[in-house]
């Protein structure tokens, strides 16, 4: 979905409010693709903030299906967005680098999905868990340890240990 922002960008003090149905059906984060959709139309307010300049205020809510980081069970992950972005008309940005920071703009046109996807990726949670104390799956037999223990001969971390393990893993990822 493309929105032409010419009116807001060229008319001082112009404010345009609109609701948009997005066509987002998935998002790719860190090489994984997660299916999902918007929970409601996205609310936009476009406010002129000077010559060839506008502010975008947006509110949106999405739900994506992702596997639990420990047991791989599908989890519905809600992403609520509420953000503000400044945009420039192509000829108004004094510094061309400013214009390059808005890849979701093509001239006076906003690519709604492009903008929203970049915001979703930024808001993507570090950890996705089906529940805070998910015990994960047994690395030997694959049993879901939330449903009971298995007979494998190995140390089964309790949820507190799993939390500590996450901290170590997070540190290693940095
Ligand atoms: Zn889980
Ligand atoms: Zn096992």
mmCIF file of C-alpha atoms and ligand atoms in Angstrom:
data_model
loop_
_atom_site.group_PDB
_atom_site.id
_atom_site.type_symbol
_atom_site.label_atom_id
_atom_site.label_comp_id
_atom_site.label_asym_id
_atom_site.label_seq_id
_atom_site.Cartn_x
_atom_site.Cartn_y
_atom_site.Cartn_z
ATOM 1 C CA UNK A 1 0.000 0.000 0.000
ATOM 2 C CA UNK A 2 1.364 3.380 -1.036
ATOM 3 C CA UNK A 3 0.280 6.728 0.390
ATOM 4 C CA UNK A 4 0.961 9.959 -1.385
ATOM 5 C CA UNK A 5 2.112 12.506 1.214
ATOM 6 C CA UNK A 6 2.440 15.452 -1.181
ATOM 7 C CA UNK A 7 -0.435 17.367 0.430
ATOM 8 C CA UNK A 8 1.075 17.093 3.923
ATOM 9 C CA UNK A 9 4.625 17.784 2.769
ATOM 10 C CA UNK A 10 3.841 20.951 0.820
ATOM 11 C CA UNK A 11 1.034 22.567 2.859
ATOM 12 C CA UNK A 12 2.223 24.146 6.098
ATOM 13 C CA UNK A 13 0.255 23.134 9.190
ATOM 14 C CA UNK A 14 -1.633 20.492 7.225
ATOM 15 C CA UNK A 15 -2.763 17.486 9.288
ATOM 16 C CA UNK A 16 -4.129 14.334 7.646
ATOM 17 C CA UNK A 17 -5.536 11.407 9.608
ATOM 18 C CA UNK A 18 -6.126 8.083 7.970
ATOM 19 C CA UNK A 19 -6.637 4.386 8.660
ATOM 20 C CA UNK A 20 -4.953 1.833 6.449
ATOM 21 C CA UNK A 21 -5.475 -1.893 5.949
ATOM 22 C CA UNK A 22 -2.043 -3.425 5.497
ATOM 23 C CA UNK A 23 -1.206 -6.414 3.345
ATOM 24 C CA UNK A 24 1.465 -7.742 5.697
ATOM 25 C CA UNK A 25 1.240 -11.544 5.906
ATOM 26 C CA UNK A 26 4.709 -12.340 7.262
ATOM 27 C CA UNK A 27 7.861 -10.781 8.623
ATOM 28 C CA UNK A 28 11.485 -11.900 8.303
ATOM 29 C CA UNK A 29 13.685 -11.463 11.352
ATOM 30 C CA UNK A 30 17.221 -12.833 11.566
ATOM 31 C CA UNK A 31 16.755 -15.157 8.591
ATOM 32 C CA UNK A 32 13.485 -16.668 9.891
ATOM 33 C CA UNK A 33 10.084 -15.914 8.392
ATOM 34 C CA UNK A 34 7.069 -15.688 10.668
ATOM 35 C CA UNK A 35 3.478 -15.639 9.371
ATOM 36 C CA UNK A 36 1.174 -13.015 10.823
ATOM 37 C CA UNK A 37 -1.287 -10.219 10.207
ATOM 38 C CA UNK A 38 -2.502 -6.894 11.534
ATOM 39 C CA UNK A 39 -5.097 -7.065 14.329
ATOM 40 C CA UNK A 40 -6.753 -3.847 13.187
ATOM 41 C CA UNK A 41 -6.296 -1.138 10.559
ATOM 42 C CA UNK A 42 -3.201 0.961 11.151
ATOM 43 C CA UNK A 43 -3.860 4.551 12.309
ATOM 44 C CA UNK A 44 -1.716 7.238 10.767
ATOM 45 C CA UNK A 45 -1.545 10.950 11.462
ATOM 46 C CA UNK A 46 0.582 12.987 9.056
ATOM 47 C CA UNK A 47 1.456 16.455 10.319
ATOM 48 C CA UNK A 48 3.323 19.097 8.364
ATOM 49 C CA UNK A 49 6.234 20.353 10.477
ATOM 50 C CA UNK A 50 7.785 22.856 8.070
ATOM 51 C CA UNK A 51 8.757 23.306 4.464
ATOM 52 C CA UNK A 52 8.821 19.853 2.836
ATOM 53 C CA UNK A 53 8.819 18.175 6.244
ATOM 54 C CA UNK A 54 6.254 16.008 7.980
ATOM 55 C CA UNK A 55 5.840 13.860 11.056
ATOM 56 C CA UNK A 56 4.271 10.430 10.863
ATOM 57 C CA UNK A 57 2.520 9.193 14.001
ATOM 58 C CA UNK A 58 1.423 5.592 13.711
ATOM 59 C CA UNK A 59 -0.358 3.056 15.866
ATOM 60 C CA UNK A 60 -0.663 -0.578 14.890
ATOM 61 C CA UNK A 61 -0.999 -4.047 16.359
ATOM 62 C CA UNK A 62 0.097 -7.302 14.770
ATOM 63 C CA UNK A 63 0.159 -10.931 15.740
ATOM 64 C CA UNK A 64 2.799 -13.340 14.440
ATOM 65 C CA UNK A 65 3.247 -17.068 14.958
ATOM 66 C CA UNK A 66 6.722 -18.047 16.109
ATOM 67 C CA UNK A 67 8.182 -21.139 17.748
ATOM 68 C CA UNK A 68 8.961 -21.037 21.479
ATOM 69 C CA UNK A 69 12.741 -20.641 21.838
ATOM 70 C CA UNK A 70 12.889 -23.612 24.228
ATOM 71 C CA UNK A 71 10.197 -26.138 23.216
ATOM 72 C CA UNK A 72 9.479 -24.956 19.620
ATOM 73 C CA UNK A 73 5.697 -24.956 20.241
ATOM 74 C CA UNK A 74 3.985 -22.281 18.104
ATOM 75 C CA UNK A 75 3.356 -19.102 20.083
ATOM 76 C CA UNK A 76 1.154 -16.182 19.088
ATOM 77 C CA UNK A 77 3.350 -13.158 19.559
ATOM 78 C CA UNK A 78 1.645 -9.774 19.653
ATOM 79 C CA UNK A 79 3.586 -6.752 18.484
ATOM 80 C CA UNK A 80 2.065 -3.392 19.358
ATOM 81 C CA UNK A 81 3.587 -0.441 17.561
ATOM 82 C CA UNK A 82 3.305 3.210 18.474
ATOM 83 C CA UNK A 83 5.948 5.299 16.787
ATOM 84 C CA UNK A 84 6.848 8.639 15.280
ATOM 85 C CA UNK A 85 8.986 9.229 12.213
ATOM 86 C CA UNK A 86 10.089 12.418 10.560
ATOM 87 C CA UNK A 87 10.024 12.457 6.752
ATOM 88 C CA UNK A 88 11.276 14.866 4.133
ATOM 89 C CA UNK A 89 10.276 15.699 0.620
ATOM 90 C CA UNK A 90 13.110 14.735 -1.768
ATOM 91 C CA UNK A 91 14.069 18.337 -2.545
ATOM 92 C CA UNK A 92 13.671 19.633 1.042
ATOM 93 C CA UNK A 93 16.273 17.556 2.866
ATOM 94 C CA UNK A 94 19.361 19.758 2.870
ATOM 95 C CA UNK A 95 21.594 16.785 3.571
ATOM 96 C CA UNK A 96 21.165 13.858 1.135
ATOM 97 C CA UNK A 97 22.101 11.464 3.971
ATOM 98 C CA UNK A 98 18.851 12.411 5.730
ATOM 99 C CA UNK A 99 16.893 11.325 2.691
ATOM 100 C CA UNK A 100 18.734 7.995 2.599
ATOM 101 C CA UNK A 101 17.571 7.301 6.169
ATOM 102 C CA UNK A 102 14.010 6.976 4.915
ATOM 103 C CA UNK A 103 14.127 4.018 2.512
ATOM 104 C CA UNK A 104 10.336 3.640 2.918
ATOM 105 C CA UNK A 105 9.847 6.928 1.022
ATOM 106 C CA UNK A 106 9.947 7.104 -2.746
ATOM 107 C CA UNK A 107 9.742 10.770 -3.624
ATOM 108 C CA UNK A 108 6.525 11.967 -1.977
ATOM 109 C CA UNK A 109 5.157 8.448 -1.601
ATOM 110 C CA UNK A 110 5.213 6.371 1.571
ATOM 111 C CA UNK A 111 5.498 2.595 1.277
ATOM 112 C CA UNK A 112 3.340 1.635 4.261
ATOM 113 C CA UNK A 113 4.440 -2.007 4.450
ATOM 114 C CA UNK A 114 8.113 -1.079 4.190
ATOM 115 C CA UNK A 115 7.821 1.367 7.093
ATOM 116 C CA UNK A 116 5.776 -1.020 9.263
ATOM 117 C CA UNK A 117 8.049 -3.998 8.626
ATOM 118 C CA UNK A 118 11.131 -2.018 9.654
ATOM 119 C CA UNK A 119 9.305 -1.062 12.885
ATOM 120 C CA UNK A 120 8.183 -4.657 13.540
ATOM 121 C CA UNK A 121 11.752 -5.932 13.098
ATOM 122 C CA UNK A 122 13.002 -3.257 15.537
ATOM 123 C CA UNK A 123 10.349 -4.259 18.110
ATOM 124 C CA UNK A 124 10.853 -8.015 17.713
ATOM 125 C CA UNK A 125 11.361 -9.615 21.156
ATOM 126 C CA UNK A 126 14.783 -11.038 22.075
ATOM 127 C CA UNK A 127 13.133 -14.178 23.476
ATOM 128 C CA UNK A 128 9.897 -15.874 22.524
ATOM 129 C CA UNK A 129 8.609 -18.285 25.148
ATOM 130 C CA UNK A 130 5.302 -20.162 25.344
ATOM 131 C CA UNK A 131 5.393 -19.429 29.103
ATOM 132 C CA UNK A 132 8.075 -17.818 31.280
ATOM 133 C CA UNK A 133 9.060 -21.136 32.910
ATOM 134 C CA UNK A 134 8.973 -23.331 29.795
ATOM 135 C CA UNK A 135 11.192 -26.357 30.456
ATOM 136 C CA UNK A 136 12.009 -26.957 26.793
ATOM 137 C CA UNK A 137 12.516 -30.294 25.097
ATOM 138 C CA UNK A 138 14.881 -33.110 26.003
ATOM 139 C CA UNK A 139 17.902 -32.845 23.702
ATOM 140 C CA UNK A 140 18.212 -36.655 23.660
ATOM 141 C CA UNK A 141 14.686 -38.020 23.066
ATOM 142 C CA UNK A 142 12.886 -34.816 22.046
ATOM 143 C CA UNK A 143 10.207 -35.139 24.716
ATOM 144 C CA UNK A 144 8.431 -31.934 25.711
ATOM 145 C CA UNK A 145 9.593 -31.621 29.323
ATOM 146 C CA UNK A 146 6.566 -29.446 30.146
ATOM 147 C CA UNK A 147 4.483 -32.622 29.830
ATOM 148 C CA UNK A 148 6.661 -34.710 32.121
ATOM 149 C CA UNK A 149 10.197 -35.982 32.501
ATOM 150 C CA UNK A 150 11.837 -38.655 30.362
ATOM 151 C CA UNK A 151 14.177 -41.504 31.285
ATOM 152 C CA UNK A 152 17.221 -40.087 29.543
ATOM 153 C CA UNK A 153 20.328 -39.938 31.641
ATOM 154 C CA UNK A 154 21.083 -36.277 31.693
ATOM 155 C CA UNK A 155 20.677 -33.258 33.841
ATOM 156 C CA UNK A 156 17.300 -31.621 33.353
ATOM 157 C CA UNK A 157 17.579 -27.937 34.159
ATOM 158 C CA UNK A 158 14.803 -26.523 36.283
ATOM 159 C CA UNK A 159 13.202 -23.270 35.062
ATOM 160 C CA UNK A 160 15.558 -21.137 37.148
ATOM 161 C CA UNK A 161 18.532 -22.889 35.559
ATOM 162 C CA UNK A 162 16.959 -22.430 32.133
ATOM 163 C CA UNK A 163 16.710 -18.711 32.847
ATOM 164 C CA UNK A 164 20.389 -18.586 33.780
ATOM 165 C CA UNK A 165 21.220 -20.571 30.638
ATOM 166 C CA UNK A 166 19.356 -17.935 28.604
ATOM 167 C CA UNK A 167 21.498 -15.224 30.141
ATOM 168 C CA UNK A 168 24.657 -17.108 29.185
ATOM 169 C CA UNK A 169 23.329 -17.705 25.675
ATOM 170 C CA UNK A 170 22.333 -14.053 25.304
ATOM 171 C CA UNK A 171 25.821 -13.007 26.356
ATOM 172 C CA UNK A 172 27.361 -15.396 23.885
ATOM 173 C CA UNK A 173 25.194 -13.975 21.067
ATOM 174 C CA UNK A 174 26.488 -10.449 21.729
HETATM 175 ZN ZN1 LIG B 1 7.966 -23.497 25.303
HETATM 176 ZN ZN1 LIG B 2 14.780 -37.585 27.011
#
